[in-house]
Coordinates of C-alpha atoms in Angstrom, one line a residue:
M1 CA 29.1 -46.2 1.1
A2 CA 25.4 -45.9 1.4
R3 CA 23.6 -43.7 -1.1
L4 CA 21.9 -40.7 0.3
C5 CA 18.1 -40.6 -0.5
K6 CA 15.6 -37.8 -0.3
P7 CA 13.7 -37.7 2.9
E8 CA 10.1 -38.9 2.8
F9 CA 7.7 -36.3 4.2
K10 CA 4.2 -37.0 5.6
E11 CA 1.3 -35.8 3.4
L12 CA 0.3 -32.4 4.7
S13 CA -2.9 -31.8 2.7
S14 CA -4.9 -31.9 5.9
F15 CA -2.9 -29.1 7.5
S16 CA -3.7 -25.4 7.3
N17 CA -2.1 -22.1 8.2
V18 CA -5.4 -20.3 8.6
G19 CA -6.9 -22.1 11.6
G20 CA -9.1 -19.0 12.3
A21 CA -10.8 -19.0 9.0
P22 CA -14.0 -20.6 10.5
V23 CA -14.2 -17.7 12.9
L24 CA -13.9 -15.3 10.0
R25 CA -16.6 -17.2 8.2
T26 CA -19.0 -16.7 11.1
L27 CA -18.7 -12.9 10.8
W28 CA -19.0 -13.3 7.0
D29 CA -22.3 -14.9 7.5
R30 CA -23.4 -12.5 10.2
F31 CA -23.1 -9.5 7.9
D32 CA -24.6 -11.5 4.9
L33 CA -21.7 -10.7 2.6
S34 CA -22.3 -13.6 0.3
L35 CA -25.9 -12.4 -0.2
L36 CA -24.7 -8.8 -0.8
L37 CA -22.4 -9.9 -3.5
S38 CA -25.3 -11.5 -5.4
Q39 CA -27.5 -8.5 -4.9
S40 CA -24.7 -6.3 -6.4
G41 CA -24.7 -8.3 -9.6
I42 CA -21.5 -10.2 -9.1
F43 CA -22.2 -13.8 -10.2
K44 CA -20.4 -17.0 -10.9
V45 CA -17.0 -17.3 -12.7
R46 CA -16.3 -20.6 -14.5
G47 CA -18.8 -22.4 -12.3
V48 CA -17.4 -21.1 -9.0
A49 CA -19.6 -18.9 -6.8
T50 CA -18.3 -15.4 -6.5
W51 CA -18.9 -15.3 -2.7
V52 CA -16.5 -18.3 -2.5
L53 CA -13.8 -16.5 -4.5
A54 CA -14.4 -13.2 -2.5
F55 CA -14.0 -15.1 0.8
L56 CA -10.9 -16.8 -0.5
Y57 CA -9.4 -13.4 -1.5
V58 CA -10.2 -11.9 1.9
V59 CA -8.4 -14.8 3.6
G60 CA -5.5 -14.4 1.2
L61 CA -5.2 -10.7 2.2
I62 CA -5.1 -11.6 5.8
N63 CA -2.6 -14.3 5.1
R64 CA -0.5 -11.7 3.2
C65 CA -0.5 -13.5 -0.2
P66 CA 1.4 -11.0 -2.4
S67 CA -0.3 -12.0 -5.7
V68 CA -3.1 -13.9 -7.3
N69 CA -0.8 -16.7 -8.3
A70 CA 0.5 -17.0 -4.7
L71 CA -3.2 -17.1 -3.5
A72 CA -4.1 -19.9 -5.9
T73 CA -1.0 -21.9 -4.8
F74 CA -1.8 -21.3 -1.1
F75 CA -5.4 -22.5 -1.5
N76 CA -4.4 -25.7 -3.5
K77 CA -2.3 -26.8 -0.5
D78 CA -4.7 -25.8 2.3
G79 CA -6.9 -28.6 3.4
L80 CA -9.1 -26.6 5.7
L81 CA -10.1 -24.0 3.1
Q82 CA -10.8 -26.7 0.5
R83 CA -13.3 -28.3 2.9
M84 CA -14.8 -25.0 3.8
L85 CA -15.3 -23.7 0.3
G86 CA -16.3 -27.1 -1.2
I87 CA -13.8 -27.0 -4.1
Q88 CA -10.4 -28.8 -4.4
K89 CA -8.6 -26.5 -6.8
V90 CA -8.6 -22.8 -7.9
T91 CA -6.6 -21.6 -10.8
Q92 CA -5.0 -18.2 -11.3
S93 CA -7.2 -17.6 -14.3
T94 CA -10.4 -18.1 -12.3
L95 CA -9.3 -15.5 -9.7
S96 CA -8.1 -13.1 -12.4
R97 CA -11.4 -13.2 -14.2
F98 CA -13.3 -12.7 -10.9
L99 CA -11.2 -9.6 -10.1
T100 CA -11.3 -8.0 -13.6
G101 CA -14.7 -9.1 -14.9
F102 CA -17.0 -7.1 -12.6
S103 CA -17.4 -3.3 -12.1
Q104 CA -20.2 -3.3 -9.4
W105 CA -17.8 -3.0 -6.4
D106 CA -19.1 0.4 -5.5
T107 CA -22.6 -1.1 -5.2
F108 CA -21.3 -3.9 -3.0
N109 CA -19.5 -1.4 -0.7
E110 CA -22.6 0.6 -0.3
K111 CA -24.6 -2.5 0.6
R112 CA -21.9 -3.5 3.1
T113 CA -22.1 -0.2 5.0
S114 CA -25.9 -0.3 4.8
R115 CA -25.9 -3.8 6.3
L116 CA -23.6 -2.6 9.1
Q117 CA -26.2 0.0 10.0
E118 CA -28.7 -2.8 10.7
D119 CA -26.4 -4.4 13.3
P120 CA -26.7 -2.8 16.8
D121 CA -23.0 -3.2 17.4
T122 CA -21.9 -1.3 14.3
A123 CA -24.7 1.1 13.6
L124 CA -23.7 4.7 13.8
A125 CA -25.5 6.9 16.4
D126 CA -25.5 10.6 17.4
G127 CA -22.0 11.7 18.4
D128 CA -20.0 9.1 16.5
V129 CA -17.1 10.1 14.3
L130 CA -16.2 9.9 10.6
A131 CA -12.5 10.5 10.1
L132 CA -11.7 12.0 6.7
D133 CA -8.2 11.7 5.2
D134 CA -6.2 10.7 2.2
T135 CA -3.1 8.5 1.6
H136 CA -0.7 7.7 -1.1
A137 CA -0.3 4.2 -2.6
P138 CA 3.1 4.4 -4.2
H139 CA 4.0 2.3 -7.3
P140 CA 7.3 3.7 -8.4
Y141 CA 8.0 0.9 -11.0
A142 CA 4.5 0.4 -12.5
K143 CA 3.6 3.5 -14.5
G144 CA 1.0 1.6 -16.5
I145 CA -1.4 1.4 -13.5
P146 CA -4.4 3.7 -13.9
F147 CA -4.9 6.6 -11.4
L148 CA -1.1 6.9 -11.1
Y149 CA 0.3 10.5 -10.9
W150 CA 3.5 12.2 -10.0
L151 CA 2.7 13.2 -6.4
Y152 CA 4.7 14.6 -3.5
D153 CA 5.2 12.2 -0.5
S154 CA 5.2 14.3 2.6
S155 CA 6.5 11.5 4.8
N156 CA 9.7 10.9 2.7
K157 CA 9.9 14.5 1.3
V158 CA 10.2 13.2 -2.2
Y159 CA 8.0 12.9 -5.4
T160 CA 6.9 9.5 -6.5
W161 CA 4.4 7.8 -8.7
A162 CA 1.4 7.0 -6.5
M163 CA -2.4 6.8 -6.3
N164 CA -4.1 9.3 -4.0
I165 CA -6.9 7.5 -2.1
V166 CA -9.4 9.5 -0.1
A167 CA -11.1 7.4 2.7
L168 CA -13.7 7.7 5.4
H169 CA -13.3 5.7 8.6
A170 CA -16.2 5.3 11.1
V171 CA -15.4 5.3 14.8
R172 CA -18.2 4.5 17.3
S173 CA -18.4 5.6 20.9
N174 CA -18.5 2.0 22.0
G175 CA -15.1 1.3 20.5
V176 CA -16.2 -0.3 17.2
E177 CA -14.4 1.1 14.1
Y178 CA -14.5 0.1 10.5
P179 CA -13.6 1.6 7.1
W180 CA -16.6 3.2 5.5
S181 CA -15.7 4.0 1.9
Y182 CA -12.9 5.2 -0.4
A183 CA -12.5 7.1 -3.6
I184 CA -9.5 7.4 -5.9
W185 CA -8.5 10.9 -6.9
T186 CA -8.1 11.7 -10.6
K187 CA -6.0 14.6 -11.7
P188 CA -8.1 17.4 -13.4
E189 CA -7.0 19.0 -16.6
N190 CA -6.4 22.4 -14.9
D191 CA -3.7 22.3 -12.2
T192 CA -5.4 25.1 -10.3
D193 CA -8.4 22.8 -9.6
K194 CA -6.4 20.0 -7.8
K195 CA -7.5 20.9 -4.3
Q196 CA -11.1 21.7 -5.3
S197 CA -11.4 18.3 -7.0
K198 CA -10.4 16.5 -3.9
L199 CA -12.8 18.5 -1.8
D200 CA -15.6 17.7 -4.2
L201 CA -14.6 14.0 -4.0
A202 CA -14.8 14.1 -0.2
W203 CA -18.2 15.9 -0.4
R204 CA -19.7 13.3 -2.6
M205 CA -18.5 10.6 -0.1
L206 CA -20.2 12.5 2.7
L207 CA -23.4 12.8 0.7
A208 CA -23.4 9.0 0.2
V209 CA -23.1 8.6 4.0
R210 CA -26.1 10.8 4.5
K211 CA -28.2 8.6 2.3
Q212 CA -27.8 5.8 4.8
V213 CA -27.4 7.6 8.1
T214 CA -29.6 10.4 9.4
C215 CA -28.0 10.9 12.8
R216 CA -25.7 13.8 13.7
L217 CA -22.1 12.9 13.2
W218 CA -18.7 14.4 13.6
V219 CA -16.4 14.8 10.6
V220 CA -12.8 15.2 11.8
M221 CA -10.1 16.1 9.2
D222 CA -6.6 17.6 9.1
R223 CA -6.0 21.2 8.2
W224 CA -5.6 20.5 4.5
Y225 CA -9.4 20.2 4.2
F226 CA -10.0 23.5 5.9
S227 CA -12.1 25.2 3.2
K228 CA -14.9 27.5 4.3
P229 CA -17.3 26.4 1.4
F230 CA -16.6 22.8 2.2
L231 CA -17.3 23.3 5.9
L232 CA -20.5 25.1 5.2
Q233 CA -21.6 22.1 3.0
C234 CA -20.9 19.8 6.0
E235 CA -23.1 21.9 8.2
S236 CA -25.9 21.9 5.7
E237 CA -26.1 18.1 5.9
N238 CA -26.0 18.0 9.7
F239 CA -22.3 17.2 10.0
D240 CA -20.3 18.7 12.8
W241 CA -16.7 19.4 11.8
V242 CA -13.5 19.8 13.7
T243 CA -10.0 20.5 12.4
K244 CA -6.7 21.9 13.5
A245 CA -6.1 25.7 13.0
K246 CA -3.5 26.9 10.5
R247 CA -0.9 29.4 11.5
N248 CA -2.3 32.1 9.2
M249 CA -5.9 31.6 10.1
Q250 CA -7.9 34.7 10.8
L251 CA -9.6 34.6 14.2
F252 CA -11.6 37.3 16.0
R253 CA -12.4 37.8 19.6
R254 CA -15.8 39.4 20.4
M255 CA -15.5 42.2 23.0
I256 CA -17.9 44.8 24.4
E257 CA -16.7 48.3 24.9
P258 CA -17.2 49.3 28.6
G259 CA -18.4 52.8 27.9
T260 CA -20.5 52.6 24.9
G261 CA -21.5 48.9 25.0
R262 CA -20.7 48.5 21.4
E263 CA -19.8 45.1 20.0
R264 CA -16.3 44.8 18.6
F265 CA -14.4 42.0 16.9
V266 CA -10.7 42.2 17.6
P267 CA -8.3 40.2 15.4
I268 CA -6.1 37.7 17.2
R269 CA -3.5 35.3 15.9
P270 CA -3.9 31.6 16.7
R271 CA -0.4 31.5 18.2
D272 CA -1.2 34.4 20.6
L273 CA -4.4 32.6 21.6
I274 CA -2.5 29.5 22.5
R275 CA 0.1 31.5 24.4
E276 CA -2.6 33.1 26.6
V277 CA -4.0 29.8 27.9
Y278 CA -0.7 27.9 28.0
P279 CA -0.3 28.3 31.8
L280 CA -3.8 26.8 32.3
L281 CA -2.7 23.8 30.2
M282 CA 0.4 23.1 32.2
A283 CA -1.6 23.5 35.5
Q284 CA -3.6 20.4 34.7
G285 CA -2.2 17.2 36.3
N286 CA -2.9 13.5 35.9
V287 CA -4.1 13.8 32.3
D288 CA -2.6 12.6 29.1
V289 CA -4.1 15.3 26.9
A290 CA -4.8 18.7 28.5
S291 CA -7.3 21.1 26.9
V292 CA -8.7 24.5 27.5
A293 CA -11.7 26.0 25.7
C294 CA -11.5 29.7 24.6
E295 CA -14.7 31.7 24.6
N296 CA -16.0 34.4 22.3
I297 CA -13.9 33.3 19.3
Y298 CA -15.3 34.1 15.8
V299 CA -14.3 33.5 12.2
K300 CA -15.6 35.1 9.0
M301 CA -17.7 32.6 7.0
P302 CA -19.4 33.3 3.6
K303 CA -23.1 33.8 3.7
T304 CA -25.4 34.2 0.7
S305 CA -27.6 37.3 0.8
V306 CA -29.3 39.8 -1.4
N307 CA -28.0 43.3 -2.0
R308 CA -29.9 46.5 -2.4
R309 CA -30.6 45.9 -6.0
G310 CA -32.1 42.5 -5.3
E311 CA -29.2 40.6 -6.7
P312 CA -27.7 37.6 -4.9
C313 CA -24.3 38.2 -3.4
T314 CA -22.0 36.6 -0.9
K315 CA -20.9 38.4 2.3
M316 CA -18.5 37.5 5.0
K317 CA -20.2 37.4 8.4
Y318 CA -18.8 36.8 11.9
T319 CA -19.7 33.2 13.0
P320 CA -19.0 31.8 16.5
V321 CA -16.8 28.8 16.6
A322 CA -15.4 26.5 19.3
A323 CA -11.7 27.1 19.9
V324 CA -10.0 24.5 22.0
V325 CA -6.3 24.5 22.9
G326 CA -4.8 21.1 23.6
K327 CA -1.4 19.6 24.4
R328 CA -0.2 16.2 25.2
I329 CA 1.3 16.2 28.7
K330 CA 4.4 14.2 29.3
P331 CA 4.7 12.3 32.6
E332 CA 7.6 14.6 33.7
D333 CA 5.5 17.7 33.0
N334 CA 2.7 16.6 35.4
K335 CA 3.8 18.5 38.5
A336 CA 0.4 19.9 39.5
T337 CA -2.1 18.0 41.6
T338 CA -5.3 19.6 40.2
Q339 CA -8.3 17.6 39.2
P340 CA -8.4 16.3 35.5
T341 CA -10.9 18.0 33.1
E342 CA -13.5 16.3 31.0
L343 CA -11.5 16.7 27.8
V344 CA -9.2 13.7 28.3
D345 CA -8.1 11.0 25.9
S346 CA -5.1 8.7 25.6
N347 CA -4.5 9.2 21.8
E348 CA -2.3 11.8 20.3
P349 CA -3.3 14.1 17.4
V350 CA -1.6 13.6 14.1
E351 CA 0.8 16.1 12.5
T352 CA 0.5 16.9 8.8
E353 CA 2.6 18.8 6.3
E354 CA 0.9 22.2 6.3
P355 CA 2.1 24.8 8.9
A356 CA 0.0 24.6 12.1
A357 CA -0.6 27.1 14.8
E358 CA 1.5 25.8 17.7
Y359 CA 3.3 27.1 20.8
K360 CA 5.6 24.8 22.8
G361 CA 3.8 21.7 21.6
A362 CA 0.2 23.1 22.1
Y363 CA -2.2 23.3 19.2
L364 CA -5.5 24.9 18.5
L365 CA -8.7 23.1 17.3
I366 CA -11.5 24.8 15.5
S367 CA -15.1 23.5 15.3
N368 CA -18.6 24.7 14.6
R369 CA -19.9 23.2 17.9
H370 CA -19.4 26.4 19.9
D371 CA -22.3 25.2 22.1
A372 CA -20.4 22.0 23.1
P373 CA -16.6 22.7 23.3
S374 CA -16.1 19.9 25.7
E375 CA -16.8 17.4 23.0
V376 CA -14.4 18.8 20.5
M377 CA -11.2 17.3 21.8
G378 CA -12.7 13.8 22.3
A379 CA -13.9 13.8 18.6
W380 CA -10.5 15.1 17.3
L381 CA -8.5 12.4 19.1
K382 CA -10.4 9.8 17.2
R383 CA -9.0 11.1 13.9
W384 CA -5.8 9.1 14.7
R385 CA -7.7 5.9 14.0
I386 CA -7.7 6.5 10.2
E387 CA -3.9 6.9 10.3
V388 CA -3.8 3.4 12.0
L389 CA -6.2 2.1 9.2
F390 CA -3.7 3.2 6.5
R391 CA -0.8 1.7 8.4
T392 CA -2.4 -1.7 9.0
A393 CA -3.8 -1.8 5.4
K394 CA -0.4 -1.3 3.9
Q395 CA 1.7 -3.4 6.3
E396 CA -0.7 -6.2 7.3
L397 CA -3.3 -6.5 4.5
G398 CA -1.3 -5.9 1.3
M399 CA -2.8 -2.6 0.2
L400 CA 0.2 -1.9 -2.1
N401 CA 0.4 -5.4 -3.6
C402 CA -2.1 -4.7 -6.4
H403 CA -0.1 -3.9 -9.6
S404 CA -2.9 -4.6 -12.1
P405 CA -3.5 -2.2 -15.0
N406 CA -7.2 -3.1 -14.9
Q407 CA -9.4 -0.6 -13.1
N408 CA -11.9 -3.3 -12.0
H409 CA -9.1 -5.2 -10.4
I410 CA -8.0 -2.2 -8.4
H411 CA -11.5 -1.5 -7.1
A412 CA -12.1 -5.1 -6.3
H413 CA -8.8 -5.2 -4.4
M414 CA -9.6 -2.1 -2.4
T415 CA -13.3 -3.1 -1.7
L416 CA -12.3 -6.6 -0.5
L417 CA -9.5 -5.1 1.6
F418 CA -12.0 -2.8 3.3
T419 CA -14.2 -5.9 3.9
A420 CA -11.3 -7.8 5.5
E421 CA -10.5 -4.8 7.6
T422 CA -14.1 -4.6 8.8
L423 CA -14.1 -8.2 10.0
V424 CA -10.7 -7.9 11.7
R425 CA -11.6 -4.7 13.4
Y426 CA -14.8 -6.3 14.8
L427 CA -12.7 -9.2 16.2
V428 CA -10.3 -6.7 17.8
W429 CA -13.3 -5.0 19.5
E430 CA -14.7 -8.3 20.7
Q431 CA -11.4 -9.3 22.1
R432 CA -11.0 -6.1 24.0
K433 CA -14.5 -6.3 25.3
T434 CA -14.3 -9.9 26.3
A435 CA -10.8 -10.1 27.8
D436 CA -10.8 -6.4 29.0
E437 CA -7.4 -5.9 27.2
E438 CA -6.9 -2.5 25.7
D439 CA -3.5 -3.4 24.3
C440 CA -4.9 -6.1 21.9
T441 CA -3.7 -4.9 18.5
H442 CA -4.7 -5.5 14.9
G443 CA -1.6 -7.6 14.2
Q444 CA -2.1 -9.8 17.3
V445 CA -5.6 -10.9 16.2
I446 CA -4.2 -11.8 12.8
R447 CA -1.2 -13.7 14.1
N448 CA -2.7 -15.3 17.2
L449 CA -6.2 -16.1 15.9
L450 CA -6.7 -16.1 12.2
C451 CA -3.3 -17.2 10.9
V452 CA -2.6 -20.1 13.2
R453 CA -1.7 -23.6 12.2
C454 CA -4.3 -26.3 12.5
H455 CA -4.9 -30.0 11.5
A456 CA -8.2 -31.2 10.2
R457 CA -8.7 -34.9 10.9
Q458 CA -11.5 -36.8 9.2
A459 CA -13.4 -39.3 11.4
A460 CA -12.6 -42.9 10.8
R461 CA -16.1 -44.0 11.8
T462 CA -19.5 -42.8 10.8
N463 CA -20.7 -42.0 14.3
E464 CA -17.6 -39.9 15.1
P465 CA -17.4 -36.2 14.3
D466 CA -14.6 -34.7 12.3
L467 CA -12.0 -32.8 14.3
I468 CA -10.0 -29.6 13.8
V469 CA -7.0 -29.3 16.1
I470 CA -5.7 -25.8 16.4
D471 CA -2.2 -25.2 17.6
L472 CA -2.1 -22.2 20.0
D473 CA 1.0 -21.0 21.7
A474 CA 1.2 -19.2 25.0
A475 CA 0.8 -15.8 23.3
A476 CA -2.4 -16.8 21.6
R477 CA -4.2 -18.3 24.6
H478 CA -6.2 -15.1 25.2
C479 CA -7.8 -15.5 21.8
A480 CA -9.4 -18.8 22.8
S481 CA -12.5 -17.0 24.0
L482 CA -13.1 -15.7 20.5
I483 CA -12.9 -19.3 19.2
D484 CA -15.5 -20.4 21.7
K485 CA -17.8 -17.5 20.8
F486 CA -17.6 -17.5 17.0
W487 CA -16.8 -21.0 16.0
P488 CA -19.5 -22.1 13.5
K489 CA -21.7 -25.1 13.9
R490 CA -20.9 -26.2 10.3
L491 CA -17.8 -25.7 8.3
E492 CA -19.1 -25.2 4.8
L493 CA -19.5 -21.7 3.4
T494 CA -23.0 -21.3 1.8
W495 CA -24.9 -18.5 0.1
F496 CA -26.5 -17.4 3.3
D497 CA -26.8 -18.7 6.8
P498 CA -30.2 -20.5 7.3
E499 CA -30.0 -20.0 11.1
N500 CA -29.7 -16.2 10.7
N501 CA -33.0 -14.4 10.9
Q502 CA -31.9 -11.9 8.2
L503 CA -34.7 -12.1 5.6
L504 CA -33.8 -12.5 1.9
R505 CA -34.5 -9.2 0.1
A506 CA -36.5 -8.9 -3.0
T507 CA -33.4 -8.4 -5.2
A508 CA -31.8 -11.7 -4.1

């Protein structure tokens, strides 16, 4: 009887599972991320350039490597990445030292957003949106991780050990979106200051935005962030805010008495205001989101003044606001044939844990732009994009895979994750713009473009070029245009692209 032998497999060192890495490298060079790492003070580790390790970590996040050890094993078997980065082997120790040995990740993130403002495709302009929200990163079995607290998870209705991460997400009017910055909430000593500490954290993040951008921006947030002092701070820095009204919010309607002509402010509940305009909402047809603006609505806002004694004091004064009632119209509810209004968008607002002012699915939005109520609904509907950011970061980029007790490692993981998200979001925008496909998703770009199998064949003769054969199935054929547009002329990753006109700064 013949003895069974182990099968002999062909050497697969020339194969790779990240055939779209050269496309990612083109965007990496476009935004000068290698140069920004050096300017931030993040230098070599054990003879390996930090921009090489940073690019490798970004590729590992996109390829969903669950740990540093898995990333090192993945790289040592990937022929394409070895040729791109110019090294043959990376150890787990090298990656760990890179992630835990530097603390300048906040500086790198600021330089990343500053560099994005120099690109015409990603630079923010008047009317663009900054979505503000926070999310939990649960770690129920790793209580030794810093920034970990016993927090209530509103989605699962349970308490868990988690980090509370506050984030800003930029959404442009042309469709480009990218994560701006993040901050990890730390629990104050006094439990009564929990909400105020998070509001202060959000305010510091908005002040950092104002140092780089001077245009007038929208700040959209859920009703948890509705704090009158915080909203006045936003207005002082030329930010327009919009949020959903709470059920117990105090609203007033300005009225003129017919006989005396006196000005009166009559209290009105948000639910009653929604009920008044609800028939007008249902009369709108052929729209996804119906909306109606209510006029002469005021709220009491604190204003600093001086009393009769000359002492500073704070008084509550009536301030006009934009009150817009909106509702998502289902197809079976569209029975009217009236013309659609200008306040139309295909997204759906998000629901949060706090009680909201609602009536039969309709809700009330409050904003300081009482002079432009038609823009309120369009800005609010873009708030949903930060919820999509949290979902893709957790499910597709491994936001919850960092279990290190080192604070530098956590900040490095979050900063490089935001960098990877920026590159992927730009590719999604380019695909939708090029192929005119609105249904192109974040996951499709990763699966059909970046994480595809390829084979790198070295030329047998000196006068023949090296070849990289990428295997694309029928579902990934629509991504071929991105390969034609962003495929680099050379494969190696360098400190900066000499063909780019971006000048080296003085700190390089």
